[in-house]
PDB file of C-alpha atoms in Angstrom:
ATOM      1  CA  MET M 253       0.000   0.000   0.000  1.00 54.00           C
ATOM      2  CA  ALA M 254       1.282   3.455  -0.870  1.00 64.00           C
ATOM      3  CA  SER M 255       2.371   5.727   1.930  1.00 87.00           C
ATOM      4  CA  LYS M 256       0.473   8.959   2.534  1.00 90.00           C
ATOM      5  CA  LYS M 257       3.383  10.916   1.092  1.00 89.00           C
ATOM      6  CA  ASN M 258       3.367   8.845  -2.112  1.00 90.00           C
ATOM      7  CA  GLU M 259      -0.417   9.051  -2.385  1.00 92.00           C
ATOM      8  CA  LYS M 260      -0.296  12.847  -2.079  1.00 94.00           C
ATOM      9  CA  LEU M 261       2.413  13.020  -4.743  1.00 94.00           C
ATOM     10  CA  LYS M 262       0.407  10.728  -7.054  1.00 95.00           C
ATOM     11  CA  LEU M 263      -2.608  13.015  -6.707  1.00 96.00           C
ATOM     12  CA  GLU M 264      -0.463  16.105  -7.400  1.00 97.00           C
ATOM     13  CA  ILE M 265       0.898  14.529 -10.570  1.00 97.00           C
ATOM     14  CA  ALA M 266      -2.577  13.395 -11.675  1.00 98.00           C
ATOM     15  CA  LYS M 267      -3.771  16.977 -11.232  1.00 98.00           C
ATOM     16  CA  GLU M 268      -0.871  18.335 -13.298  1.00 97.00           C
ATOM     17  CA  LEU M 269      -1.681  15.857 -16.075  1.00 98.00           C
ATOM     18  CA  GLY M 270      -5.383  16.729 -16.023  1.00 98.00           C
ATOM     19  CA  LEU M 271      -6.367  13.316 -14.681  1.00 98.00           C
ATOM     20  CA  LEU M 272      -7.383  14.192 -11.118  1.00 98.00           C
ATOM     21  CA  GLU M 273     -11.105  14.498 -11.844  1.00 98.00           C
ATOM     22  CA  LYS M 274     -11.124  11.106 -13.586  1.00 97.00           C
ATOM     23  CA  VAL M 275      -9.308   9.512 -10.634  1.00 96.00           C
ATOM     24  CA  GLN M 276     -11.675  11.088  -8.109  1.00 96.00           C
ATOM     25  CA  LYS M 277     -14.806  10.024 -10.023  1.00 98.00           C
ATOM     26  CA  GLU M 278     -13.797   6.555 -11.211  1.00 98.00           C
ATOM     27  CA  GLY M 279     -10.722   5.572  -9.202  1.00 96.00           C
ATOM     28  CA  TRP M 280      -7.164   4.671 -10.189  1.00 95.00           C
ATOM     29  CA  LYS M 281      -8.333   1.564 -12.061  1.00 96.00           C
ATOM     30  CA  SER M 282     -10.056   3.770 -14.644  1.00 97.00           C
ATOM     31  CA  LEU M 283      -6.728   5.052 -15.982  1.00 97.00           C
ATOM     32  CA  SER M 284      -5.186   3.585 -19.112  1.00 98.00           C
ATOM     33  CA  ALA M 285      -1.761   1.954 -19.058  1.00 98.00           C
ATOM     34  CA  LYS M 286      -0.353   5.035 -20.794  1.00 98.00           C
ATOM     35  CA  GLU M 287      -1.805   7.394 -18.165  1.00 98.00           C
ATOM     36  CA  THR M 288      -0.643   5.177 -15.311  1.00 97.00           C
ATOM     37  CA  GLY M 289       2.824   4.967 -16.849  1.00 98.00           C
ATOM     38  CA  ARG M 290       3.079   8.740 -17.115  1.00 97.00           C
ATOM     39  CA  ILE M 291       2.145   9.129 -13.453  1.00 97.00           C
ATOM     40  CA  GLY M 292       4.536   6.348 -12.395  1.00 96.00           C
ATOM     41  CA  GLY M 293       7.388   7.790 -14.430  1.00 97.00           C
ATOM     42  CA  LEU M 294       6.968  11.259 -12.968  1.00 97.00           C
ATOM     43  CA  LEU M 295       6.559   9.817  -9.467  1.00 94.00           C
ATOM     44  CA  SER M 296       9.815   7.896  -9.808  1.00 94.00           C
ATOM     45  CA  LYS M 297      11.613  10.920 -11.226  1.00 94.00           C
ATOM     46  CA  ARG M 298      10.468  13.150  -8.358  1.00 91.00           C
ATOM     47  CA  ARG M 299      11.419  10.615  -5.698  1.00 88.00           C
ATOM     48  CA  LYS M 300      14.937  10.401  -7.118  1.00 89.00           C
ATOM     49  CA  SER M 301      15.337  14.182  -7.283  1.00 85.00           C
ATOM     50  CA  GLY M 302      14.385  14.475  -3.640  1.00 70.00           C
TER      51      GLY M 302
END
């Protein structure tokens, strides 16, 4: 399970990508593999940069 810090960061990234409303209405499972990959890639990048 994601930590609260990671969950907050995931939501921030989803908002930046214009996906927050979709996530809030339909949940994370509603995202395509491409959308999920974009969020995961940015999440990983931000964790590495501190």
